[in-house]
């Protein structure tokens, strides 16, 4: 009996559970409690700082410069005229100036860079959403483990009550000298076996509860009730965050391609200098003077030897790779959905059979109990029939929980939208 119970529990790895707790609530709590969730705010802060940096591109850029130089030769006028002295420029030169440059139009680079920063943010948030979604599998496994333990414990407790009722009758027969003492020993031994099953189930539930507490950050009552409700349907669209991530990554590549095209546009800028030096702008005046100049400039990289076009071709190839990844991911999801749908159908059929089997086994046990009272069978025979009934009821409860778990897994494979998902820009 004990070995059979362990085998029934084998498909469920130990996990966790709380006080009238619902599965969807555990999903939300686990997301809120996930340590990496705070990365979303950090990514947003990085995005804000980077965007502010790009916005400074249209602010004037001021550079302060200073120079002291000595040169081996200076400009001379090779003309000699009587009565006229042509000054000679000193080979020592001193110059300090402020240089200003103001972008008038940068070819759309600033706007494209800001769009790229937002695309990168959305990609990082989508990647984090994929990571968060994986928590659902751990939470669901822990939750359903607790559910199956609770249901099995109810079956065992009911069988213990039945054993105690039969034990009272047998002990009464022993006191009256009509029943052998060994009959009570058999029932007491079975009671000990059932008590051991209760110990194992309590340990499994405690482990599951503690794991759920760790995942969700909540404290659950040891006597908490776990409830599962779902509007299950096979007809629903794919809502997996991985598909959202692939879409965002494609958008990021499109923005990168647009940014590359903007790098080929001409740039228009204004510039100016305000300085003080020896000599100033008049090279023939060998003394300290202030000066200024200003103007408008344009720059355009007319030829880049097809570097941009090759980079855009690389981005196009990456787009095709993402489309291939998406098609592969959807195909794998559909394969899993087919398998899960068959699992659901199998469990529904098993539960139908369980109902008939439990009804038969209950009837057989009642008949055995009557025969035991009439002493037409031994206590060992009765215990054997009771064990068979217990195993049938345990299988029924396990199959019911497995069916709910299979349906929930089907929903998770399709993609389940929960409150508190990360907001994309």
Coordinates of C-alpha atoms in Angstrom, one line a residue:
X1 CA 0.0 0.0 0.0
X2 CA 2.8 2.4 0.9
X3 CA 4.8 1.7 -2.2
X4 CA 1.7 2.2 -4.4
X5 CA 1.1 5.6 -2.9
X6 CA 4.7 6.6 -3.6
X7 CA 4.3 5.5 -7.2
X8 CA 1.2 7.6 -7.5
X9 CA 3.0 10.7 -6.3
X10 CA 6.1 10.1 -8.5
X11 CA 5.0 12.2 -11.5
X12 CA 4.8 15.2 -9.2
X13 CA 8.0 16.8 -8.0
X14 CA 7.8 18.3 -4.6
X15 CA 7.1 22.0 -4.7
X16 CA 4.7 24.5 -2.7
X17 CA 1.3 26.2 -1.5
X18 CA -1.5 29.1 1.1
X19 CA -5.2 30.0 2.9
X20 CA -7.8 29.8 0.1
X21 CA -5.1 30.4 -2.4
X22 CA -5.7 30.5 -6.1
X23 CA -3.2 29.7 -8.7
X24 CA -3.4 33.0 -10.6
X25 CA -2.7 34.9 -7.4
X26 CA 0.4 32.8 -6.9
X27 CA 1.5 33.7 -10.5
X28 CA 1.2 37.4 -9.7
X29 CA 2.9 37.1 -6.3
X30 CA 5.8 35.2 -7.8
X31 CA 6.3 37.8 -10.5
X32 CA 6.3 40.6 -7.9
X33 CA 8.7 38.7 -5.7
X34 CA 11.2 37.8 -8.5
X35 CA 14.5 39.5 -7.7
X36 CA 15.3 40.3 -11.3
X37 CA 12.1 42.3 -11.7
X38 CA 13.8 45.4 -10.5
X39 CA 15.9 45.3 -13.6
X40 CA 12.9 46.8 -15.5
X41 CA 13.3 50.1 -13.6
X42 CA 17.1 50.0 -14.2
X43 CA 16.6 49.5 -17.9
X44 CA 14.2 52.4 -18.0
X45 CA 16.7 54.6 -16.1
X46 CA 19.4 53.7 -18.6
X47 CA 17.1 54.5 -21.5
X48 CA 16.2 57.9 -19.9
X49 CA 19.9 58.8 -19.4
X50 CA 20.9 57.7 -22.9
X51 CA 17.9 59.6 -24.5
X52 CA 18.9 62.8 -22.6
X53 CA 22.5 62.4 -24.0
X54 CA 21.1 62.2 -27.6
X55 CA 19.0 65.3 -27.0
X56 CA 22.1 67.3 -26.2
X57 CA 23.2 66.9 -29.9
X58 CA 21.3 70.1 -30.8
X59 CA 22.8 72.1 -27.9
X60 CA 25.9 74.3 -28.7
X61 CA 29.2 72.6 -28.2
X62 CA 31.8 74.9 -26.7
X63 CA 35.5 74.0 -26.6
X64 CA 38.2 76.0 -24.9
X65 CA 41.7 75.8 -26.4
X66 CA 45.1 77.3 -25.8
X67 CA 48.5 77.1 -27.5
X68 CA 52.0 78.4 -27.1
X69 CA 54.3 77.5 -30.1
X70 CA 57.6 78.2 -31.6
X71 CA 58.1 77.7 -35.3
X72 CA 61.3 77.5 -37.4
X73 CA 60.1 80.0 -40.0
X74 CA 57.4 82.6 -40.5
X75 CA 55.9 84.4 -43.5
X76 CA 58.1 87.2 -44.9
X77 CA 57.6 89.7 -47.6
X78 CA 60.7 89.4 -49.9
X79 CA 60.5 93.0 -51.0
X80 CA 62.8 95.8 -50.0
X81 CA 61.6 99.4 -50.5
X82 CA 63.5 102.6 -49.4
X83 CA 62.0 104.3 -46.4
X84 CA 59.6 101.4 -45.7
X85 CA 60.1 98.8 -43.0
X86 CA 58.1 95.7 -43.4
X87 CA 57.5 94.1 -40.0
X88 CA 58.7 90.6 -39.3
X89 CA 56.4 88.2 -37.5
X90 CA 57.8 86.6 -34.3
X91 CA 58.5 82.9 -34.4
X92 CA 56.8 82.7 -30.9
X93 CA 53.0 82.4 -31.1
X94 CA 50.4 82.6 -28.3
X95 CA 46.8 81.8 -28.8
X96 CA 43.8 81.1 -26.7
X97 CA 40.3 80.8 -28.0
X98 CA 36.8 79.4 -27.5
X99 CA 35.4 77.4 -30.3
X100 CA 31.6 76.9 -30.7
X101 CA 29.8 74.5 -33.0
X102 CA 26.0 74.4 -33.3
X103 CA 24.2 71.6 -35.1
X104 CA 21.5 72.9 -37.4
X105 CA 20.5 69.6 -39.0
X106 CA 22.2 66.3 -38.4
X107 CA 20.4 64.3 -41.1
X108 CA 17.9 62.8 -38.6
X109 CA 20.6 61.0 -36.6
X110 CA 19.4 62.3 -33.2
X111 CA 15.8 61.2 -33.8
X112 CA 16.9 57.8 -35.1
X113 CA 19.2 57.2 -32.1
X114 CA 16.4 58.0 -29.7
X115 CA 14.2 55.5 -31.5
X116 CA 16.9 52.9 -31.3
X117 CA 17.2 53.5 -27.5
X118 CA 13.5 52.9 -27.1
X119 CA 13.8 49.8 -29.3
X120 CA 16.6 48.5 -27.1
X121 CA 14.6 49.2 -24.0
X122 CA 11.6 47.3 -25.4
X123 CA 13.8 44.4 -26.3
X124 CA 15.3 44.2 -22.8
X125 CA 11.9 44.4 -21.2
X126 CA 10.6 41.7 -23.4
X127 CA 13.6 39.5 -22.6
X128 CA 12.8 40.0 -18.9
X129 CA 9.2 39.1 -19.5
X130 CA 10.3 35.8 -21.0
X131 CA 12.4 35.1 -18.0
X132 CA 9.4 36.0 -15.7
X133 CA 7.0 33.8 -17.6
X134 CA 9.2 30.7 -16.9
X135 CA 8.3 31.2 -13.2
X136 CA 4.8 30.1 -14.0
X137 CA 5.9 26.5 -14.6
X138 CA 7.5 26.3 -11.2
X139 CA 4.6 27.9 -9.4
X140 CA 2.0 25.6 -11.2
X141 CA 4.1 22.5 -10.4
X142 CA 4.2 23.5 -6.7
X143 CA 0.6 24.4 -6.6
X144 CA -0.7 21.2 -8.1
X145 CA 1.6 19.1 -5.9
X146 CA -0.1 20.6 -2.9
X147 CA -3.5 20.0 -4.4
X148 CA -2.9 16.3 -5.0
X149 CA -1.4 15.9 -1.5
X150 CA -4.5 17.5 0.1
X151 CA -6.9 15.3 -1.9
X152 CA -5.0 12.1 -1.2
X153 CA -4.9 13.0 2.5
X154 CA -8.7 13.2 2.5
X155 CA -8.9 9.7 1.0
X156 CA -6.5 8.3 3.6
X157 CA -8.2 9.9 6.5
X158 CA -11.6 8.5 5.3
X159 CA -10.0 5.0 5.2
X160 CA -8.5 5.5 8.7
X161 CA -12.0 6.2 9.9
X162 CA -13.3 3.0 8.3
X163 CA -10.5 1.0 9.8
X164 CA -11.3 2.4 13.3
X165 CA -14.9 1.5 12.9
X166 CA -14.1 -2.0 12.0
X167 CA -11.5 -2.2 14.8
X168 CA -14.2 -1.2 17.3
X169 CA -16.4 -4.1 16.1
X170 CA -13.5 -6.6 16.1
X171 CA -12.4 -5.6 19.6
X172 CA -15.9 -6.0 20.8
X173 CA -15.9 -9.5 19.3
X174 CA -12.6 -10.2 21.0
X175 CA -14.0 -9.1 24.4
X176 CA -17.0 -11.4 23.8
X177 CA -14.7 -14.3 22.9
X178 CA -16.1 -14.7 19.4
X179 CA -13.2 -13.2 17.4
X180 CA -9.5 -14.1 17.4
X181 CA -7.1 -11.4 18.8
X182 CA -5.0 -11.6 15.6
X183 CA -7.9 -10.0 13.7
X184 CA -7.4 -6.8 15.6
X185 CA -3.6 -6.9 15.0
X186 CA -4.2 -7.0 11.2
X187 CA -6.4 -3.9 11.4
X188 CA -4.0 -2.1 13.7
X189 CA -1.1 -2.9 11.3
X190 CA -3.1 -1.4 8.4
X191 CA -3.9 1.7 10.6
X192 CA -0.1 2.2 11.1
X193 CA 0.5 1.9 7.4
X194 CA -2.2 4.6 6.7
X195 CA -0.7 6.8 9.5
X196 CA 2.7 6.5 7.8
X197 CA 1.1 7.6 4.5
X198 CA -0.3 10.7 6.3
X199 CA 3.2 11.5 7.6
X200 CA 4.6 11.3 4.0
X201 CA 1.8 13.5 2.7
X202 CA 2.2 16.1 5.4
X203 CA 6.0 16.2 4.6
X204 CA 5.2 16.6 0.9
X205 CA 2.8 19.4 1.6
X206 CA 5.1 21.2 3.9
X207 CA 7.9 21.1 1.3
X208 CA 5.5 22.3 -1.3
X209 CA 4.2 25.1 0.9
X210 CA 7.7 26.3 1.8
X211 CA 8.7 26.3 -1.9
X212 CA 5.6 28.4 -2.8
X213 CA 6.5 30.8 0.0
X214 CA 10.0 31.2 -1.4
X215 CA 8.7 31.8 -4.9
X216 CA 5.9 34.2 -3.9
X217 CA 7.3 35.8 -0.9
X218 CA 4.1 35.1 1.0
X219 CA 3.5 33.3 4.3
X220 CA 0.8 30.5 3.9
X221 CA -1.1 28.8 6.6
X222 CA -0.3 25.2 7.1
X223 CA -4.1 24.5 6.9
X224 CA -4.5 26.7 3.9
X225 CA -7.0 25.7 1.2
X226 CA -5.8 25.6 -2.4
X227 CA -8.4 26.2 -5.1
X228 CA -8.1 26.0 -8.9
X229 CA -10.5 27.7 -11.3
X230 CA -10.1 28.2 -15.0
X231 CA -12.3 28.8 -18.0
X232 CA -10.5 26.2 -20.1
X233 CA -10.8 26.2 -23.9
X234 CA -8.8 24.7 -26.7
X235 CA -9.6 27.7 -28.9
X236 CA -7.2 30.5 -28.0
X237 CA -4.4 32.4 -29.8
X238 CA -0.7 32.1 -29.0
X239 CA 0.2 34.8 -26.5
X240 CA 3.7 33.7 -25.5
X241 CA 6.1 36.4 -24.5
X242 CA 8.8 34.8 -26.7
X243 CA 6.7 35.8 -29.7
X244 CA 6.5 39.4 -28.4
X245 CA 10.3 39.4 -27.9
X246 CA 10.9 38.2 -31.5
X247 CA 8.6 40.9 -32.8
X248 CA 10.4 43.6 -30.7
X249 CA 13.8 42.4 -31.9
X250 CA 12.7 42.6 -35.5
X251 CA 11.5 46.2 -34.8
X252 CA 14.9 47.0 -33.3
X253 CA 16.7 45.7 -36.5
X254 CA 14.4 47.9 -38.6
X255 CA 15.3 51.0 -36.4
X256 CA 19.0 50.1 -36.8
X257 CA 18.6 50.0 -40.6
X258 CA 16.9 53.4 -40.5
X259 CA 19.7 54.8 -38.4
X260 CA 22.3 53.5 -40.9
X261 CA 20.5 55.3 -43.7
X262 CA 20.5 58.5 -41.7
X263 CA 24.3 58.4 -41.4
X264 CA 24.6 59.0 -45.2
X265 CA 22.6 62.3 -45.0
X266 CA 24.5 65.6 -45.1
X267 CA 24.9 67.5 -41.9
X268 CA 24.5 71.3 -41.6
X269 CA 26.1 73.2 -38.7
X270 CA 27.2 76.6 -37.6
X271 CA 30.5 77.4 -36.1
X272 CA 32.5 80.3 -34.6
X273 CA 35.7 81.3 -32.7
X274 CA 36.4 83.9 -30.1
X275 CA 40.0 84.3 -29.3
X276 CA 43.0 86.3 -28.1
X277 CA 46.5 85.8 -29.3
X278 CA 49.8 87.0 -30.8
X279 CA 49.4 87.5 -33.6
X280 CA 45.7 87.7 -34.1
X281 CA 44.0 87.2 -37.5
X282 CA 46.3 89.9 -38.9
X283 CA 49.5 87.9 -39.4
X284 CA 51.6 91.0 -40.0
X285 CA 50.6 92.6 -36.7
X286 CA 53.1 91.2 -34.2
X287 CA 51.2 92.0 -31.0
X288 CA 48.4 90.6 -28.9
X289 CA 44.9 91.1 -30.3
X290 CA 41.4 89.7 -29.9
X291 CA 39.5 88.2 -32.8
X292 CA 36.4 86.4 -33.8
X293 CA 35.0 84.5 -36.8
X294 CA 31.8 82.7 -37.5
X295 CA 30.2 80.8 -40.4
X296 CA 28.0 77.9 -41.6
X297 CA 29.4 74.6 -42.7
X298 CA 28.1 71.4 -44.3
X299 CA 29.6 67.9 -44.3
X300 CA 28.6 64.9 -46.3
X301 CA 30.3 61.5 -46.7
X302 CA 29.7 61.1 -50.4
X303 CA 31.3 57.7 -50.6
X304 CA 31.6 55.0 -48.0
X305 CA 32.6 52.2 -50.3
X306 CA 29.3 50.4 -49.8
X307 CA 29.9 49.9 -46.0
X308 CA 26.4 51.1 -45.2
X309 CA 24.7 48.9 -47.8
X310 CA 26.6 45.8 -46.5
X311 CA 25.7 46.6 -42.9
X312 CA 22.0 46.9 -44.0
X313 CA 22.3 43.6 -45.8
X314 CA 23.6 42.0 -42.5
X315 CA 20.5 43.5 -40.7
X316 CA 18.2 42.0 -43.4
X317 CA 19.8 38.6 -42.9
X318 CA 19.3 38.9 -39.1
X319 CA 15.6 39.7 -39.8
X320 CA 15.3 36.5 -41.8
X321 CA 17.0 34.6 -38.9
X322 CA 14.4 36.0 -36.5
X323 CA 11.6 35.0 -38.8
X324 CA 13.0 31.5 -38.9
X325 CA 13.3 31.4 -35.1
X326 CA 9.7 32.5 -34.8
X327 CA 8.5 29.8 -37.3
X328 CA 10.5 27.1 -35.4
X329 CA 9.2 28.3 -32.0
X330 CA 5.5 28.2 -33.2
X331 CA 6.0 24.8 -34.7
X332 CA 7.5 23.5 -31.4
X333 CA 4.6 25.0 -29.5
X334 CA 2.1 23.3 -31.8
X335 CA 3.8 20.0 -31.2
X336 CA 3.6 20.5 -27.5
X337 CA -0.1 21.5 -27.8
X338 CA -0.9 18.3 -29.7
X339 CA 0.8 16.2 -27.0
X340 CA -0.9 18.1 -24.2
X341 CA -4.3 17.8 -25.9
X342 CA -3.9 14.0 -26.1
X343 CA -2.9 14.0 -22.4
X344 CA -6.0 15.9 -21.5
X345 CA -8.2 13.4 -23.5
X346 CA -6.5 10.5 -21.9
X347 CA -7.0 11.8 -18.4
X348 CA -10.7 12.6 -19.1
X349 CA -11.2 9.0 -20.1
X350 CA -9.3 7.7 -17.1
X351 CA -11.5 9.7 -14.8
X352 CA -14.6 8.3 -16.4
X353 CA -13.2 4.8 -15.7
X354 CA -12.1 5.8 -12.2
X355 CA -15.7 6.6 -11.3
X356 CA -16.9 3.2 -12.3
X357 CA -13.9 1.5 -10.6
X358 CA -14.4 3.4 -7.3
X359 CA -18.1 2.6 -7.3
X360 CA -17.3 -1.1 -7.8
X361 CA -14.5 -1.1 -5.2
X362 CA -16.6 0.6 -2.6
X363 CA -19.3 -1.9 -3.1
X364 CA -16.8 -4.8 -2.8
X365 CA -15.4 -3.3 0.4
X366 CA -18.9 -2.9 1.9
X367 CA -19.7 -6.5 1.0
X368 CA -16.4 -7.6 2.6
X369 CA -17.2 -5.6 5.7
X370 CA -20.5 -7.5 6.0
X371 CA -18.8 -10.8 5.5
X372 CA -16.2 -9.9 8.2
X373 CA -19.0 -9.2 10.6
X374 CA -20.5 -12.6 9.8
X375 CA -16.9 -14.1 10.0
X376 CA -17.1 -15.6 6.5
X377 CA -13.8 -14.0 5.6
X378 CA -10.7 -13.1 7.5
X379 CA -9.6 -9.7 8.6
X380 CA -6.7 -10.0 6.1
X381 CA -9.2 -10.5 3.3
X382 CA -11.1 -7.4 4.3
X383 CA -8.0 -5.3 4.6
X384 CA -7.0 -6.4 1.1
X385 CA -10.3 -5.2 -0.3
X386 CA -10.0 -2.0 1.6
X387 CA -6.6 -1.4 0.2
X388 CA -7.9 -2.0 -3.3
X389 CA -10.6 0.6 -2.7
X390 CA -8.1 3.1 -1.3
X391 CA -5.8 2.7 -4.3
X392 CA -8.8 3.2 -6.7
X393 CA -9.8 6.4 -4.8
X394 CA -6.2 7.7 -4.7
X395 CA -5.9 7.1 -8.5
X396 CA -9.1 9.0 -9.1
X397 CA -8.0 12.0 -7.1
X398 CA -4.6 12.0 -8.7
X399 CA -6.2 11.8 -12.2
X400 CA -8.5 14.7 -11.3
X401 CA -5.6 16.9 -10.3
X402 CA -3.5 15.8 -13.2
X403 CA -6.3 16.8 -15.5
X404 CA -6.4 20.3 -14.1
X405 CA -2.7 20.4 -14.3
X406 CA -2.7 19.3 -17.9
X407 CA -5.3 21.9 -18.8
X408 CA -3.3 24.6 -17.0
X409 CA -0.1 23.5 -18.8
X410 CA -2.0 23.7 -22.1
X411 CA -2.9 27.3 -21.3
X412 CA 0.6 28.1 -20.3
X413 CA 2.0 26.6 -23.5
X414 CA -0.4 28.8 -25.5
X415 CA 0.4 31.8 -23.4
X416 CA -1.4 33.2 -20.3
X417 CA -1.8 36.9 -19.8
X418 CA -1.4 38.0 -16.2
X419 CA -1.7 41.4 -14.5
X420 CA 1.5 43.2 -13.8
X421 CA 3.3 42.6 -17.1
X422 CA 6.1 45.0 -18.0
X423 CA 5.1 48.0 -20.0
X424 CA 6.8 48.5 -23.3
X425 CA 7.3 51.9 -24.9

